[in-house]
Short mmCIF file of C-alpha atoms in Angstrom, two decimals:
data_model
loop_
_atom_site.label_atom_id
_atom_site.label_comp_id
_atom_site.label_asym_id
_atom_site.label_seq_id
_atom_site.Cartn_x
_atom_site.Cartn_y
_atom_site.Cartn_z
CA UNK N 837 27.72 2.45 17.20
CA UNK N 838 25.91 4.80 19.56
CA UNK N 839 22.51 5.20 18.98
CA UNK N 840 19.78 6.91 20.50
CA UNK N 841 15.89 6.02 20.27
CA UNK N 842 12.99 8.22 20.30
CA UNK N 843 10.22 6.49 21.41
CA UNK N 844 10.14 3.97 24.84
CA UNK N 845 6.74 2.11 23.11
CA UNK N 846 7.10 -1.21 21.70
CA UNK N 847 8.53 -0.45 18.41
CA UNK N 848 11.43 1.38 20.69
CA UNK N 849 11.77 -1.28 23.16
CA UNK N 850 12.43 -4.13 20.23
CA UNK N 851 14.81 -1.77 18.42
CA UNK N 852 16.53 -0.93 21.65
CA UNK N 853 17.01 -4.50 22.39
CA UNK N 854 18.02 -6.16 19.37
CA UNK N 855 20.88 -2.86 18.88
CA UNK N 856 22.11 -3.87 22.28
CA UNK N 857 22.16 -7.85 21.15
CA UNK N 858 24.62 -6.73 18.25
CA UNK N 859 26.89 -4.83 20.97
CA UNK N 860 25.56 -1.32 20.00
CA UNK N 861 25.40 1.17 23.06
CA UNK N 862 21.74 1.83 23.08
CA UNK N 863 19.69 4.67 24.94
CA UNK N 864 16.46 5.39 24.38
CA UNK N 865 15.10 8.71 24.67
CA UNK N 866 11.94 9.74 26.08
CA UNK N 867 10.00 13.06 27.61
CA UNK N 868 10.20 12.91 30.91
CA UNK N 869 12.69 9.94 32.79
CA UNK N 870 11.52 9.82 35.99
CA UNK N 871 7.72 9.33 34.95
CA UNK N 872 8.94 6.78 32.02
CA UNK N 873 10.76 5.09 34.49
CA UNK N 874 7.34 4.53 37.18
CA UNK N 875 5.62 3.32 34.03
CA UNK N 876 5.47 -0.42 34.98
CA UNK N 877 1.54 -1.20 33.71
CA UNK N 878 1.00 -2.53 30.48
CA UNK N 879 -0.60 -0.15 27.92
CA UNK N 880 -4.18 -0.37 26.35
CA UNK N 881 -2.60 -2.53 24.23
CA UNK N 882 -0.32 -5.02 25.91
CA UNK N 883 2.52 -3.11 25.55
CA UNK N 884 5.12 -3.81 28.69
CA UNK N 885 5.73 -0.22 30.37
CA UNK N 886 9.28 1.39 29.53
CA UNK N 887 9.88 1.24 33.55
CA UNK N 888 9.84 -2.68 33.66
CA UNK N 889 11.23 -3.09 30.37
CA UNK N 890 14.14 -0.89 31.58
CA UNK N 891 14.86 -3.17 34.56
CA UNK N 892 15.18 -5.84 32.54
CA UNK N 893 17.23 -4.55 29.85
CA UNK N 894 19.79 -2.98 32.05
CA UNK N 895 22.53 -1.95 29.17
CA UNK N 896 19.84 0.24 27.68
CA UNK N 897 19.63 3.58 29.47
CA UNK N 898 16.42 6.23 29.33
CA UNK N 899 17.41 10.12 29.10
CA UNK N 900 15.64 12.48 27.63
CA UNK N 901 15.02 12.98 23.86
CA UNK N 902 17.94 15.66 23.69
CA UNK N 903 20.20 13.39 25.62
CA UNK N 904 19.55 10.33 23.42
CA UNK N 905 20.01 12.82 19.87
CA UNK N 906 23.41 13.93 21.23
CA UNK N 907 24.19 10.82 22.11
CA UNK N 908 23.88 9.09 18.90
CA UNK N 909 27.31 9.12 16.84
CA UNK N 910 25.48 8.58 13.29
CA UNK N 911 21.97 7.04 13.04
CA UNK N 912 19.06 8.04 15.33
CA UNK N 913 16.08 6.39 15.37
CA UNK N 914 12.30 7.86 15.43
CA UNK N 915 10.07 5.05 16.97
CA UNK N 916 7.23 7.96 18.40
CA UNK N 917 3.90 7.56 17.98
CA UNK N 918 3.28 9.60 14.87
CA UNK N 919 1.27 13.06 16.69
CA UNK N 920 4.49 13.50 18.53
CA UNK N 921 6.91 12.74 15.87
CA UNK N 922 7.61 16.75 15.30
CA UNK N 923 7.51 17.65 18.81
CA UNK N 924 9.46 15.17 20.33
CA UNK N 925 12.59 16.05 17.64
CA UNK N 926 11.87 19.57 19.08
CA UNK N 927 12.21 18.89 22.37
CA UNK N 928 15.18 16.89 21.46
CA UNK N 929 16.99 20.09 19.66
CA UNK N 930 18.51 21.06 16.44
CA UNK N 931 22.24 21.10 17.82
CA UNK N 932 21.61 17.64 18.66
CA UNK N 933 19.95 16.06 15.13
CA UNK N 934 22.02 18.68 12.53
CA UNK N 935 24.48 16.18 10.15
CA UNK N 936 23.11 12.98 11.91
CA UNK N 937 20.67 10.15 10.09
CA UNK N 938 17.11 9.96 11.25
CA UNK N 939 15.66 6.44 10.53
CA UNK N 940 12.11 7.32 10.75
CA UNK N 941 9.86 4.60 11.35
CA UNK N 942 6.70 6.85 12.17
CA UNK N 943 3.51 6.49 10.48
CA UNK N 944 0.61 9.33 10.50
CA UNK N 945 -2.29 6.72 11.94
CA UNK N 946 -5.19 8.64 13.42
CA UNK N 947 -7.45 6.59 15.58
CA UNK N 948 -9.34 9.42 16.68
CA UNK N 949 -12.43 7.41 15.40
CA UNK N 950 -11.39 4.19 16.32
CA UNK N 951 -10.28 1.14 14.43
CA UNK N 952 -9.75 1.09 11.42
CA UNK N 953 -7.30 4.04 11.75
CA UNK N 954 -7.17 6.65 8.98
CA UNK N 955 -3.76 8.73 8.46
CA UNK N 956 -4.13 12.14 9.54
CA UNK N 957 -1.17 13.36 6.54
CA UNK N 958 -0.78 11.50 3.76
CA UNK N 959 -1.39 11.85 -0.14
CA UNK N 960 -0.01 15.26 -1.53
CA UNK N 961 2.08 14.74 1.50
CA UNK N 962 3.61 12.71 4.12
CA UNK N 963 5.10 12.54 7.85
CA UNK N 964 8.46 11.36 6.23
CA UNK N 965 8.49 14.87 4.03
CA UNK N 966 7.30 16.88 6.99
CA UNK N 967 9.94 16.07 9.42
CA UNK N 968 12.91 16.16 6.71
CA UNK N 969 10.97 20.22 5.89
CA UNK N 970 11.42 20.32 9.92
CA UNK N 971 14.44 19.59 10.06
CA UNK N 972 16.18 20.18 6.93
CA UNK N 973 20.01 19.50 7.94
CA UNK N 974 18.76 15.83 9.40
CA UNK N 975 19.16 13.45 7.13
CA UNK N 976 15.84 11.61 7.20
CA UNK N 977 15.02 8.05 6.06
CA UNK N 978 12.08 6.57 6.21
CA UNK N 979 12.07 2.81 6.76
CA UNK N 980 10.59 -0.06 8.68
CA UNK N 981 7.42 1.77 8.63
CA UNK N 982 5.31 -1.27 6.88
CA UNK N 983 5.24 -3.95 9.05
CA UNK N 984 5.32 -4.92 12.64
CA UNK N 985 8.38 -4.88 14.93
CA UNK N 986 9.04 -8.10 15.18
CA UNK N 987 9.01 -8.04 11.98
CA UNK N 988 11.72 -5.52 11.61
CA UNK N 989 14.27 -6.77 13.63
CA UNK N 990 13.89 -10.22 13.00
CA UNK N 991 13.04 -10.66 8.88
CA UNK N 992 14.11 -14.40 8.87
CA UNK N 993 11.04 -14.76 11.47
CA UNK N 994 9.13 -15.07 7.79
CA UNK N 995 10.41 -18.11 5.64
CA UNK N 996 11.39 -16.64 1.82
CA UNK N 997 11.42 -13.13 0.42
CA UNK N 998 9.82 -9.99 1.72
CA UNK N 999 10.76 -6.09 1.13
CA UNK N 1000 11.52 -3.37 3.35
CA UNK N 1001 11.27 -0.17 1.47
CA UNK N 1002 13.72 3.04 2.44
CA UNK N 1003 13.02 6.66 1.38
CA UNK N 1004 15.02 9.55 2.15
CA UNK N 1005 17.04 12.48 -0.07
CA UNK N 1006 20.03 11.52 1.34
CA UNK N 1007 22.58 8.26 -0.96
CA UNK N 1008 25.08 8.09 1.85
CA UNK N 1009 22.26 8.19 4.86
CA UNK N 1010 20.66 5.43 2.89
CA UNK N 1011 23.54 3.04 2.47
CA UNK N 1012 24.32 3.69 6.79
CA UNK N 1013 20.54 2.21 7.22
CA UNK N 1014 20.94 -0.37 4.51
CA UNK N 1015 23.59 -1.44 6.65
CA UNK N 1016 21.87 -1.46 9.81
CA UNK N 1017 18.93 -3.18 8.38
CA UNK N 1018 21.69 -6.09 7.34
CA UNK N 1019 22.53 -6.11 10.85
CA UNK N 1020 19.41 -7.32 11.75
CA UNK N 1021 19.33 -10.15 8.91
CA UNK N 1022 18.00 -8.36 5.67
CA UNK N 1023 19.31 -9.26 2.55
CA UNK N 1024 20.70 -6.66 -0.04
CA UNK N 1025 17.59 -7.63 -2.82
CA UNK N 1026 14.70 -7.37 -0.43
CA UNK N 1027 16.07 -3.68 0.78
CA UNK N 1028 14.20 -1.42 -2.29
CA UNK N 1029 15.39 2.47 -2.36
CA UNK N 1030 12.49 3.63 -3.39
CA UNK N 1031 14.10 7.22 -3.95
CA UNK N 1032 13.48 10.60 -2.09
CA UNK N 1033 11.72 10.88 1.36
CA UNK N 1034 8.80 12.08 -1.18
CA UNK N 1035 8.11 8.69 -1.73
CA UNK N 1036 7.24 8.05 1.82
CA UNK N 1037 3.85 8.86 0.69
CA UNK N 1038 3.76 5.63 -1.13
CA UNK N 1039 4.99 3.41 2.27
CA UNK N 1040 2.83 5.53 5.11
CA UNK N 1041 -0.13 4.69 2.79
CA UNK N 1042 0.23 1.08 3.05
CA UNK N 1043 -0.46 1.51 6.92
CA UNK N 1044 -4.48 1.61 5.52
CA UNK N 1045 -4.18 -2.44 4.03
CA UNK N 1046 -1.48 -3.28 6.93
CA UNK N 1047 -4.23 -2.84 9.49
CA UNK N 1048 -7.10 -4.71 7.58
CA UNK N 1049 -4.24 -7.72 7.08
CA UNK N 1050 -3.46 -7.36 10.73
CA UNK N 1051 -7.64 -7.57 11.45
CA UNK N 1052 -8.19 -10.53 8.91
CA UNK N 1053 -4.86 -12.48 9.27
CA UNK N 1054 -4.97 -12.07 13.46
CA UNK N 1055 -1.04 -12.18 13.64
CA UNK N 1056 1.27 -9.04 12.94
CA UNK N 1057 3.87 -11.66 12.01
CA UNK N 1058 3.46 -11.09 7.74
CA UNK N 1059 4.65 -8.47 5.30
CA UNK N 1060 4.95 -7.62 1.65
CA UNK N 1061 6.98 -8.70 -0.78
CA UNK N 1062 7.11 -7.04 -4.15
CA UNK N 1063 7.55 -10.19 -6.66
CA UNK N 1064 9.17 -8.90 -9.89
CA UNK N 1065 8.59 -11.25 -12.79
CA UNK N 1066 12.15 -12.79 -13.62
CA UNK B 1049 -21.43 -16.19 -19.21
CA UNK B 1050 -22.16 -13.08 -21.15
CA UNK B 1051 -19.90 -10.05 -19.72
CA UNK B 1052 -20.01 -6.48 -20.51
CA UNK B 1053 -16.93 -4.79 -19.77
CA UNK B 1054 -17.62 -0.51 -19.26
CA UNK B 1055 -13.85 0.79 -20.45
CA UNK B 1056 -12.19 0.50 -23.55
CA UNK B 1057 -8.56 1.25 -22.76
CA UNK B 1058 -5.40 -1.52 -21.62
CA UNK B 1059 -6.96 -2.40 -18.88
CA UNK B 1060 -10.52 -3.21 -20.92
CA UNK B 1061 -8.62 -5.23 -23.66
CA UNK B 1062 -6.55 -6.99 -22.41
CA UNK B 1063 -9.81 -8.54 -20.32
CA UNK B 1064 -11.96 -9.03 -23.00
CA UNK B 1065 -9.11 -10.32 -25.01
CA UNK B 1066 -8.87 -13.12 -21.84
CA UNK B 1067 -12.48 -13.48 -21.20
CA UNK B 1068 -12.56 -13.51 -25.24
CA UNK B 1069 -10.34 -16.58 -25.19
CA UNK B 1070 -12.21 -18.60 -21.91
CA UNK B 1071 -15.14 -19.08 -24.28
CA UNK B 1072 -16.91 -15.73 -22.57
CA UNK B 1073 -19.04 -13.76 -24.88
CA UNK B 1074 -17.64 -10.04 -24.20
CA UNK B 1075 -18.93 -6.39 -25.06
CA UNK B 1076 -17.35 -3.24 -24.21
CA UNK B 1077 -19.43 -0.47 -23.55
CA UNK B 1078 -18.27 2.91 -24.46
CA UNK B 1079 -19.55 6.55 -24.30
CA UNK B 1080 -19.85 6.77 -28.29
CA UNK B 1081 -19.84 3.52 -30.09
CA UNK B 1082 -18.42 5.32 -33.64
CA UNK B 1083 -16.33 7.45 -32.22
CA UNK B 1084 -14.20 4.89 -30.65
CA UNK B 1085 -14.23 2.68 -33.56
CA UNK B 1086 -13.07 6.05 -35.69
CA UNK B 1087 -10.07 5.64 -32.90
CA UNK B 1088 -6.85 3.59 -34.65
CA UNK B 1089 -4.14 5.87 -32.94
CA UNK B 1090 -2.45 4.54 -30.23
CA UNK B 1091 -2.94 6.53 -27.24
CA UNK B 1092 -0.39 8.83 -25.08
CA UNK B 1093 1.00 5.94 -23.06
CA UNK B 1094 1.21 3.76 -25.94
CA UNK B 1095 -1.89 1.65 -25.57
CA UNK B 1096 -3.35 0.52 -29.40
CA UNK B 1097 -6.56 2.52 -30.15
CA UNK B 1098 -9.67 0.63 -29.41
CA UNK B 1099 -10.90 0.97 -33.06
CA UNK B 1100 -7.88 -1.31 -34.18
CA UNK B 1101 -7.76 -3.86 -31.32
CA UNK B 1102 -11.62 -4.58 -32.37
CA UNK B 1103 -10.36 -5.26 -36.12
CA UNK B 1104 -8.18 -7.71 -35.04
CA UNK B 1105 -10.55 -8.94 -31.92
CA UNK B 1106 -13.10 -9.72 -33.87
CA UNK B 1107 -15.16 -11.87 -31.68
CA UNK B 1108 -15.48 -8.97 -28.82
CA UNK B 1109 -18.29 -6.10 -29.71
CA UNK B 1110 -18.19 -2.27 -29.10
CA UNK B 1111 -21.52 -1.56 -27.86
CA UNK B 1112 -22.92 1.79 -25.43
CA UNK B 1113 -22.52 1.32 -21.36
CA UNK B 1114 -26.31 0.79 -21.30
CA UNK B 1115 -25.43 -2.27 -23.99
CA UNK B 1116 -22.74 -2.99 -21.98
CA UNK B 1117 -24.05 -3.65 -18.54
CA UNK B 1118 -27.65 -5.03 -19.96
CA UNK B 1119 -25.68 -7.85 -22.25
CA UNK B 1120 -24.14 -8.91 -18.92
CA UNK B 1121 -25.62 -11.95 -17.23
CA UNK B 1122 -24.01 -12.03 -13.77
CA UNK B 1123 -20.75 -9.54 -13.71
CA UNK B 1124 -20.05 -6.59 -15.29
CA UNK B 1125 -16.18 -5.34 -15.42
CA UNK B 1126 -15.62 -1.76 -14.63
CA UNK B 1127 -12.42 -0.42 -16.23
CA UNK B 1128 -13.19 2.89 -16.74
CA UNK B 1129 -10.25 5.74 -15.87
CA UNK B 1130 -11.22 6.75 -12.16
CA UNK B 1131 -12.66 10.13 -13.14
CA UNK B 1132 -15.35 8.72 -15.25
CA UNK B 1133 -16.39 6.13 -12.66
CA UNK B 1134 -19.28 7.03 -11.48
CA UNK B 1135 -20.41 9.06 -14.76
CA UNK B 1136 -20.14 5.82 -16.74
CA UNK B 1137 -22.90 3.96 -14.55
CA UNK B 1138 -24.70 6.78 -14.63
CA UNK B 1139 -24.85 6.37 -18.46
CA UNK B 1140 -24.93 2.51 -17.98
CA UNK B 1141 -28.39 2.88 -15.95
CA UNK B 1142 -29.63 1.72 -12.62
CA UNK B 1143 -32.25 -0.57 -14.78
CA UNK B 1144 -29.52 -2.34 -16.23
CA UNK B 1145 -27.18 -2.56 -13.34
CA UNK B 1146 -28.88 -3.30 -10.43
CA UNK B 1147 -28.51 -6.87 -9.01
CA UNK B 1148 -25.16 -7.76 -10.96
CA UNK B 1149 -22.07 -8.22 -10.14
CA UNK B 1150 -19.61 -5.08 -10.26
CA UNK B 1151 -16.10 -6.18 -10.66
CA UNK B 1152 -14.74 -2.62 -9.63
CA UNK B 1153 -11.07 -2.12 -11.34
CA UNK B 1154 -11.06 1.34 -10.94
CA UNK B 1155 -8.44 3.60 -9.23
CA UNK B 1156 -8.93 7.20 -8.46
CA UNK B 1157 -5.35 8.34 -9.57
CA UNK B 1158 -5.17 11.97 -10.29
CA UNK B 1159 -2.66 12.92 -12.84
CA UNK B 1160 -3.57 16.50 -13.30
CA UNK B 1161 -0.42 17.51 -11.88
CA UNK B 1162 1.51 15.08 -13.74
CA UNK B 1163 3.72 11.77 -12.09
CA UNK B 1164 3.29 10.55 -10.25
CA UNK B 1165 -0.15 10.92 -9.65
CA UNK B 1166 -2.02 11.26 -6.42
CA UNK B 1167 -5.82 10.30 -5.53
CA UNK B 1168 -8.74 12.40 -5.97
CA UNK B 1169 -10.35 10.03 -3.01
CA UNK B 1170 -8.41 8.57 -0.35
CA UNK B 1171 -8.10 7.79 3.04
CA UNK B 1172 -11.73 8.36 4.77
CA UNK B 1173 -13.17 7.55 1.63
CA UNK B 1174 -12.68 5.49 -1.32
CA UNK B 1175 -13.68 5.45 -5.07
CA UNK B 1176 -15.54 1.76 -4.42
CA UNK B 1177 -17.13 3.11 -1.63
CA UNK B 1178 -17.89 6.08 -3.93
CA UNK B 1179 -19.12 3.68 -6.99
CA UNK B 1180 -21.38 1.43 -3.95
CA UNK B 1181 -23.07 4.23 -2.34
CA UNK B 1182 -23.78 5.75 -5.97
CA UNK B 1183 -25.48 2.48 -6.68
CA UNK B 1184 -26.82 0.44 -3.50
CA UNK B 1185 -28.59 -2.31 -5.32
CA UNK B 1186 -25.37 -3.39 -7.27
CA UNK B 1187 -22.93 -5.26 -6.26
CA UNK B 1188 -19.51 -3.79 -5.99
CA UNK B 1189 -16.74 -6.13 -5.47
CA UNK B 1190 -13.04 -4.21 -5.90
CA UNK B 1191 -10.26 -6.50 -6.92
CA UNK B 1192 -7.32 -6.48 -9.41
CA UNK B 1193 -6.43 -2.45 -8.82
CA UNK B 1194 -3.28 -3.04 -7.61
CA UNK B 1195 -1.38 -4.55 -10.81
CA UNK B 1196 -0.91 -3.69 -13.98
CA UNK B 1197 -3.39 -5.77 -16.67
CA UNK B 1198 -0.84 -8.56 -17.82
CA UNK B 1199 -0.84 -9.79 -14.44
CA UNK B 1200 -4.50 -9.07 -13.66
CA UNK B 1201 -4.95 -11.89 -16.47
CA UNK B 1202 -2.12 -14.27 -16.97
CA UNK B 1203 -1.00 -14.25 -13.48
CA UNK B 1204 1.12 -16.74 -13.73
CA UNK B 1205 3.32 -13.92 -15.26
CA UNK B 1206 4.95 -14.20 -12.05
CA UNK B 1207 6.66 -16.84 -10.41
CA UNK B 1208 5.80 -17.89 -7.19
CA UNK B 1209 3.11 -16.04 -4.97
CA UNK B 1210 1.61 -12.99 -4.95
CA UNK B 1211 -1.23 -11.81 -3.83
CA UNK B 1212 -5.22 -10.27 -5.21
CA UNK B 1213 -7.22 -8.67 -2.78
CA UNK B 1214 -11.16 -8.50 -2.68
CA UNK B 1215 -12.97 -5.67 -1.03
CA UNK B 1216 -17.15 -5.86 -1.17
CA UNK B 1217 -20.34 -5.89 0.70
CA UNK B 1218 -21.33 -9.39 -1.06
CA UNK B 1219 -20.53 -12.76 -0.13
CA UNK B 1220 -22.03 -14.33 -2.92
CA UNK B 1221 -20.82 -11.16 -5.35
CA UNK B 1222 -16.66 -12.19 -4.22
CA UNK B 1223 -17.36 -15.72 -4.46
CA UNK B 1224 -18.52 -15.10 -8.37
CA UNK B 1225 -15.72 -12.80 -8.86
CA UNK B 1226 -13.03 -15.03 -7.34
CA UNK B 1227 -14.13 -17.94 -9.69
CA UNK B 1228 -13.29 -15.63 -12.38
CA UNK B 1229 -9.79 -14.57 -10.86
CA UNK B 1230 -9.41 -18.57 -10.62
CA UNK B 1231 -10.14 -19.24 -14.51
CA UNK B 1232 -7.43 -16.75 -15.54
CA UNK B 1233 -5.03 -19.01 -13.21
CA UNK B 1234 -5.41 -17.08 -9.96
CA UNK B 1235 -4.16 -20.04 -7.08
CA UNK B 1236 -7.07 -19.50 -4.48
CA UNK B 1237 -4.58 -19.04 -1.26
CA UNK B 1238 -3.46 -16.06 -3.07
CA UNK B 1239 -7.01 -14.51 -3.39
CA UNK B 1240 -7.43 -12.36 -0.09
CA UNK B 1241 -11.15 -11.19 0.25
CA UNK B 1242 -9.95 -8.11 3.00
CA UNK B 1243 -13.92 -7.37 3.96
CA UNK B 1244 -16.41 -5.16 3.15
CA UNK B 1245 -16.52 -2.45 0.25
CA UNK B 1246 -14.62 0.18 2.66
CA UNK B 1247 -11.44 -2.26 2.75
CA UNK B 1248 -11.25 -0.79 -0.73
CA UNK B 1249 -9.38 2.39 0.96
CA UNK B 1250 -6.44 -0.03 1.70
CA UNK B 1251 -6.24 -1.52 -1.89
CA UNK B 1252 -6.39 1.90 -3.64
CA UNK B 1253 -3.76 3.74 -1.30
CA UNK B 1254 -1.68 0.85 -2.76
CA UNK B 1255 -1.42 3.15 -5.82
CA UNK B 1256 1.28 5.25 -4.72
CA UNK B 1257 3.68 3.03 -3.87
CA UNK B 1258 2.90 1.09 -7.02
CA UNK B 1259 3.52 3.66 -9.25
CA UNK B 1260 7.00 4.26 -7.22
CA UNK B 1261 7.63 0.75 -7.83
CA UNK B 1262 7.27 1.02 -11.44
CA UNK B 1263 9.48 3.95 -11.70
CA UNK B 1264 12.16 2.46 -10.26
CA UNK B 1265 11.74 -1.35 -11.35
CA UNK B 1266 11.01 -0.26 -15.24
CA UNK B 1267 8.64 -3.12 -15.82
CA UNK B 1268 5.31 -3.13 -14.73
CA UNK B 1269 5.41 -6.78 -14.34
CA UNK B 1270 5.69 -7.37 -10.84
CA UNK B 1271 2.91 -7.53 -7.79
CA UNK B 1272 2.84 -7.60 -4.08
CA UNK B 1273 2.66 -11.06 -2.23
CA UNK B 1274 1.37 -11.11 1.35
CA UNK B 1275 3.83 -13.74 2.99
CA UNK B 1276 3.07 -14.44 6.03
CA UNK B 1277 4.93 -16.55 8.54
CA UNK B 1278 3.79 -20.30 8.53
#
């Protein structure tokens, strides 16, 4: 497939390189190239910059987030940091998302007052609804959102069963990132359809426990699994 | 020990009916002792009516909050609906409360605009931040909110792990209350005590998915395991 990433931050950056393992043709989309590209400095929070990671991932290409949503031929996937989540599929046009499959992997964390983050939508609401009320011919489903990105491309990285939950309005859309998540070594029980990108509520509010886990367990490298007496 | 449990719905039975059976001598405390006995109609969701489950529970007394939570020696179990919470302590008494243990059940699911519900406190705030804050000199320990009651007291329900949180301000206070999670067969590597009484924010958001889950799964007999990598 061709598929473009939002999103050159580390969530973006593991997507981008296990899509390009599987023989994908990967780009990854991002505001402005030639500043992504100078990025070489870590981030606050050990992140490697896009511009290094780039040069040593030479079959992904950056362009700019209208360039990677017209170059996607099916799925394209939203790994932004969740303030620019709406703005970046702006910038990347309508022409360029209308008919295609947004696997959104956003979550609405606010750490405007530090750690531990609070979500600045959820509830009554939740970034998953307001980018498919955005965007209403994408077909948006949210998934991957609940645990940490090595995590999501790598599930056998955890011995024994644990869930990755998908939300979105759209059957078809759903079974495309079903099979993507496959790809990557899910099996068919763990993947739950929780039913319409309403229910994104329900996933973006895990984020709050995630993030206490993360703090007490001092390794990103867990996740849930829903256990469903036999 | 002697424990007073403040709620007389599912939730409240099925735990004295446990606690009952450990060799525990149990009250529940209730806003009008005759009134609730006068109660033999099964409720909307199908729970049995208080006033018949103490006919054939013989051994477990209907008594007022303030009964309630001064019969208690050490914990008192709050199983109240979320929206009576606070109101029901209130009734209880500081006099009778402070020092004990507050096993804090509670969730602050709002159903006033039908299913599934969202949470009249969330995010910033919690309802066991709410309940602690309300009452600084008792103990507040939040655990078994995020499963349904047959698991909350036969967890062996369920095979395999899964996991209970704790959330309080109280060493001492989650040490008590994990004992108790152990006698009703709780394994303690599946007992997570996530912090202080704000961790309860991550614990209660847990709600929406849960109720998601039971939607979909049609059996509220399931729970979430933490599984981390070894």
């Amino acid at each position: 497939m061709k598929i473009g990433i939002l999103g050159t931050g580390s969530v973006g950056q593991a997507l981008a390189g296990r899509l390009a393992g599987l023989g994908h043709e990967v780009v990854i989309g991002t505001r402005d190239v030639a500043a992504s590209l100078a990025r070489t400095e870590p981030d606050g929070r050990g992140n490697p910059a896009i511009g290094g990671w780039i040069k040593n991932n030479p079959a992904v290409r950056l362009v700019t987030f209208a360039e990677a949503a017209a170059f996607s031929d099916g799925i394209i996937i939203h790994a932004m940091n969740g303030y620019a989540a709406i703005d970046s599929l702006k910038m990347a046009g309508e022409a360029n998302l209308n008919g295609k499959i947004l696997l959104d992997i956003t979550n609405p964390l606010d750490f405007s007052k530090g750690f531990p983050p609070s979500l600045f939508v959820s509830n009554t609401d939740s970034l998953g609804e307001q980018i498919q009320a955005a965007f209403p011919a994408l077909k948006v489903v949210k998934s991957l959102n609940t645990m940490s990105n090595p995590v999501m491309i790598n599930p056998k990285a955890i011995a024994g069963d644990h869930s990755v939950f998908m939300s979105g309005n759209d059957a078809d859309a759903k079974a495309a990132v079903a099979g993507l998540l496959k790809s990557f070594g899910w099996d068919d029980r763990n993947i739950i359809d929780l039913g319409d990108i309403s229910t994104a509520r329900g996933t973006e509010q895990i984020l709050p426990i995630w993030v206490r886990l993360y703090g007490k367990l001092q390794t990103p490298m867990f996740n849930f699994n829903v256990n469903v007496a036999g």
